[in-house]
Coordinates of N, CA, C and O in Angstrom, one line a residue:
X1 N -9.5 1.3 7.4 CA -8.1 1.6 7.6 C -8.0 2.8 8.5 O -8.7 3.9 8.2
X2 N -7.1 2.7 9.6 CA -7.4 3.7 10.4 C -6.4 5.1 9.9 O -5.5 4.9 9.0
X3 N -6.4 6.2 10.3 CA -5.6 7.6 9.4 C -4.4 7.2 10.3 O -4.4 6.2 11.1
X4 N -3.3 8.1 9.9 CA -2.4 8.1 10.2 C -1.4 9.1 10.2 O -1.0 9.5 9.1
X5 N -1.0 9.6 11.5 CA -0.1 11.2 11.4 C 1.1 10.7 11.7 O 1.5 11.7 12.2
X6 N 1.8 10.1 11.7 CA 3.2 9.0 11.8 C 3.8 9.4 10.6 O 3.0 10.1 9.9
X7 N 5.4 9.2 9.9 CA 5.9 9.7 9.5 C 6.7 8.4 8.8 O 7.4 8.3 7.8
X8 N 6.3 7.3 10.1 CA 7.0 5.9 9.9 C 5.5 4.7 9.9 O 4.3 5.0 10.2
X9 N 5.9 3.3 9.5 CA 4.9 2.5 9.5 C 4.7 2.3 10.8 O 5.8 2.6 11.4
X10 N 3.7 1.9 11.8 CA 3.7 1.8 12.8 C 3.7 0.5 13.6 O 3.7 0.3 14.8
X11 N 3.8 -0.6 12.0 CA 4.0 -2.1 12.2 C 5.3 -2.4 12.1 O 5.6 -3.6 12.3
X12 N 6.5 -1.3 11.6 CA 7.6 -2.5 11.1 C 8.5 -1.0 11.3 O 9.6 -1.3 11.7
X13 N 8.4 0.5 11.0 CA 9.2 1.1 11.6 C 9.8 1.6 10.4 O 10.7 2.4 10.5
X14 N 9.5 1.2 9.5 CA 10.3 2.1 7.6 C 9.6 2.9 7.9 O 8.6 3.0 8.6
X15 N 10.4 4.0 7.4 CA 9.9 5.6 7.1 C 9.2 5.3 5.9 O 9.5 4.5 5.1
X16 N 7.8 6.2 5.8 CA 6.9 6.7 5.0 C 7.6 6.5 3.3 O 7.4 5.7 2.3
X17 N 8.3 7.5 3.7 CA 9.1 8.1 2.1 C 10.2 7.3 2.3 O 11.1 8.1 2.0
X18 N 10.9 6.0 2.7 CA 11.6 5.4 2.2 C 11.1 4.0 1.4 O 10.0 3.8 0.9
X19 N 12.4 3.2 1.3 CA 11.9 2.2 0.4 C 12.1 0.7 1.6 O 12.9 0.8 2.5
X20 N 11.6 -0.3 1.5 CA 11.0 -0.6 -0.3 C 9.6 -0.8 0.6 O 9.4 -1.4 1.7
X21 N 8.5 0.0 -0.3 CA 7.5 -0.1 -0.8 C 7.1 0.0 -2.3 O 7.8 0.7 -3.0
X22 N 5.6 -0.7 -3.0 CA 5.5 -1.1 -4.2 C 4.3 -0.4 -4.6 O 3.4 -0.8 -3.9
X23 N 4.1 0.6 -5.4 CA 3.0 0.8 -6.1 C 1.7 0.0 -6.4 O 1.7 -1.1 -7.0
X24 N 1.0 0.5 -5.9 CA -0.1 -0.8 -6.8 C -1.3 -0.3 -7.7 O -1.9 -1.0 -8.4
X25 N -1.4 1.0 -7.6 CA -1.9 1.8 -8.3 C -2.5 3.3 -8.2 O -3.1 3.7 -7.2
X26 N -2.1 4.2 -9.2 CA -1.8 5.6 -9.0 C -3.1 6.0 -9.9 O -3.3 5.6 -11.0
X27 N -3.9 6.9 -9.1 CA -4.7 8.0 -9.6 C -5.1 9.5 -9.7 O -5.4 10.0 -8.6
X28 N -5.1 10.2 -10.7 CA -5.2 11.4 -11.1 C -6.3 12.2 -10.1 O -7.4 11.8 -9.9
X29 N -5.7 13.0 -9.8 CA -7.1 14.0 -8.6 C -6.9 15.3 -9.2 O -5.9 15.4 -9.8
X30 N -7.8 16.3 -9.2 CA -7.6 17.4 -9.2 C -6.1 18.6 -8.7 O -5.6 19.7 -9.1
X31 N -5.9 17.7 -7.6 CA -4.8 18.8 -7.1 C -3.2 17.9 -7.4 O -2.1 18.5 -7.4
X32 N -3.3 16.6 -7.8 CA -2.1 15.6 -7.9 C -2.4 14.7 -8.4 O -2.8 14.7 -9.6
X33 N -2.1 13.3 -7.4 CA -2.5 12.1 -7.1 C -2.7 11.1 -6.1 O -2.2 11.4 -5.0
X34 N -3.3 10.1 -6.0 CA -3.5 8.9 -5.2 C -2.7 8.0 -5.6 O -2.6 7.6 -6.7
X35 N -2.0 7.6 -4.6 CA -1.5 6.2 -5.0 C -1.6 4.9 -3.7 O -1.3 5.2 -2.6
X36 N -1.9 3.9 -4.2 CA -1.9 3.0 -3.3 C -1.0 2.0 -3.0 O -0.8 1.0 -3.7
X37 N -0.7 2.1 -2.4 CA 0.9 1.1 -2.2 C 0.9 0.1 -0.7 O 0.2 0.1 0.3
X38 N 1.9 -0.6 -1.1 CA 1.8 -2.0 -0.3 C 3.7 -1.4 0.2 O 4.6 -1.2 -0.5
X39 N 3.6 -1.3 2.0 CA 4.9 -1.3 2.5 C 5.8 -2.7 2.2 O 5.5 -3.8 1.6
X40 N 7.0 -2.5 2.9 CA 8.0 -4.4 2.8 C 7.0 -4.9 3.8 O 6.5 -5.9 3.6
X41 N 6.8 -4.3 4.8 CA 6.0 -5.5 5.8 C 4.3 -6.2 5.2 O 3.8 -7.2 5.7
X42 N 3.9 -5.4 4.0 CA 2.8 -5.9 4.2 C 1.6 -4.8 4.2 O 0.7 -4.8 3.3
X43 N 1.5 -4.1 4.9 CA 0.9 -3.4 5.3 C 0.3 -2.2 3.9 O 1.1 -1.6 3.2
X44 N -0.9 -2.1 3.7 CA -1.6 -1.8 2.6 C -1.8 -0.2 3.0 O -2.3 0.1 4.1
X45 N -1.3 1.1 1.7 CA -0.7 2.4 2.1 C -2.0 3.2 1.3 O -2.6 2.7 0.3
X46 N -2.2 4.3 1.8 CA -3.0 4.7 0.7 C -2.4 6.4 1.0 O -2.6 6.9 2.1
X47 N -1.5 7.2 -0.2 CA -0.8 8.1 -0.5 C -1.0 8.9 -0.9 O -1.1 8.7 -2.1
X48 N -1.4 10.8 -0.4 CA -1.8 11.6 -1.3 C -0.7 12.7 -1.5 O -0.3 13.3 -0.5
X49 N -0.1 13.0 -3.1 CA 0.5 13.3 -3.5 C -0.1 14.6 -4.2 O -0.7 14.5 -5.2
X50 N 0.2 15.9 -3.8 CA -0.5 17.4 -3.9 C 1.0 18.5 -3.7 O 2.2 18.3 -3.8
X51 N -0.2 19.6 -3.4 CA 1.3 20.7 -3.3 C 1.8 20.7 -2.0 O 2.7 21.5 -1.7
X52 N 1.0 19.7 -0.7 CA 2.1 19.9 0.5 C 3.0 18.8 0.5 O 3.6 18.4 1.5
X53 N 3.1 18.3 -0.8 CA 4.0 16.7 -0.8 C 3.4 15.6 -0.8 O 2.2 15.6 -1.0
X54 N 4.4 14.1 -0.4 CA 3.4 13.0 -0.4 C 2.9 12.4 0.7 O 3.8 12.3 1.5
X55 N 2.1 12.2 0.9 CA 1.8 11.6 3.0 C 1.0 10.2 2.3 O 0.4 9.9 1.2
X56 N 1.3 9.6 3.5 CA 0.3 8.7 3.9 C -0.9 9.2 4.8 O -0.7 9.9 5.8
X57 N -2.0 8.7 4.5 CA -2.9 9.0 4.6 C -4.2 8.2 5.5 O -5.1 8.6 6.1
X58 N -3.5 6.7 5.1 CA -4.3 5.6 5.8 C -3.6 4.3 5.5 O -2.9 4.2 4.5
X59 N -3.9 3.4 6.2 CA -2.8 2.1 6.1 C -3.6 1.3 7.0 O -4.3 1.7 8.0
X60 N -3.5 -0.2 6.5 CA -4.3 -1.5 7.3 C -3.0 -1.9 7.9 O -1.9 -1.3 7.8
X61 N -3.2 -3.3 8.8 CA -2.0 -3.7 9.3 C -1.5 -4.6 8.5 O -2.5 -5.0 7.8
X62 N -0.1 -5.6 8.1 CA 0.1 -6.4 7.5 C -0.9 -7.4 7.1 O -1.8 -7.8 7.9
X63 N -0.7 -7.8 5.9 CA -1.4 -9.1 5.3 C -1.3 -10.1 6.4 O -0.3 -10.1 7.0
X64 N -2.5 -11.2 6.8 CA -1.7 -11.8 7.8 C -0.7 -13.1 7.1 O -1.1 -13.4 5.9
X65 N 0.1 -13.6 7.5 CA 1.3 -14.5 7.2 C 0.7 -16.1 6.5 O 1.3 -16.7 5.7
X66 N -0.9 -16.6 7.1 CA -1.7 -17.6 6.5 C -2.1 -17.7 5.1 O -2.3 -18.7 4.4
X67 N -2.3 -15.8 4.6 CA -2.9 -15.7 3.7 C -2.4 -16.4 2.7 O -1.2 -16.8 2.8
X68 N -3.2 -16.8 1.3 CA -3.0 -17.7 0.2 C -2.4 -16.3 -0.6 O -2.9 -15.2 -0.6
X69 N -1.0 -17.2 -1.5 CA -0.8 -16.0 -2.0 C -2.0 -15.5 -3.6 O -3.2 -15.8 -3.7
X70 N -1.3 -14.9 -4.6 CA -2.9 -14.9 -5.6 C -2.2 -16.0 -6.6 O -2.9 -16.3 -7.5
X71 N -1.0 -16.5 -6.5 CA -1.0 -17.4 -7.6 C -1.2 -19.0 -6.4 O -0.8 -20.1 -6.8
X72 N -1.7 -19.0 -5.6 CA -2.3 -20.1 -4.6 C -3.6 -19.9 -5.1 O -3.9 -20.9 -5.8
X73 N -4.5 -19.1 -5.1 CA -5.7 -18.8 -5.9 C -6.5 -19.2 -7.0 O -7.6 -19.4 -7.2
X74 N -5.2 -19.1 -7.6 CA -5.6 -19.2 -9.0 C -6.2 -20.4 -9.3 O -5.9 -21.4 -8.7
X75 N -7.4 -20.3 -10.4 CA -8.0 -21.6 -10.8 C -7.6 -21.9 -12.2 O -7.7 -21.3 -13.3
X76 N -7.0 -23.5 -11.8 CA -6.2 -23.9 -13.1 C -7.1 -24.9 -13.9 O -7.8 -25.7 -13.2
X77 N -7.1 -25.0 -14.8 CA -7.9 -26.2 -15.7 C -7.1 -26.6 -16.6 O -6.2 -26.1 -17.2
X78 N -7.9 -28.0 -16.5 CA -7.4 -28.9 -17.4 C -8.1 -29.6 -17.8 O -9.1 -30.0 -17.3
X79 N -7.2 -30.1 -19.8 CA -7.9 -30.4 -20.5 C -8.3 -32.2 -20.3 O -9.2 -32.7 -21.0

């Protein structure tokens, strides 16, 4: 995931600190937290949250559009 000094996504143009982006999971660091979050476009966020505020820190480009979603995934059985 390449870093990122942008302020906005660089695939779709939302600000950083606006919405909608989704949590996907938050972790405890010594000075704050991490959190990893998925923007509206897709695009997978990784957020460090300390005493200079929250930034983004690194981000992939959107999911691509082919991908199977995870309930396409899923393995169903039957009896």
């Amino acid at each position: 995931m390449p870093s990122t000094g942008t302020t906005t996504c660089p695939h779709c143009g939302r600000p950083d600190g606006g919405e909608p982006f989704r949590v996907l999971s938050r972790h405890t660091t010594a000075t704050g937290h991490t959190e990893w979050t998925r923007c509206g476009c897709g695009s997978l966020q990784v957020r460090v949250a300390d005493g200079r505020g929250t930034r983004v820190v690194s981000r992939s480009g959107p999911a691509p559009e082919s991908a199977p979603s995870r309930a396409d995934t899923a393995i169903h059985c039957r009896s």
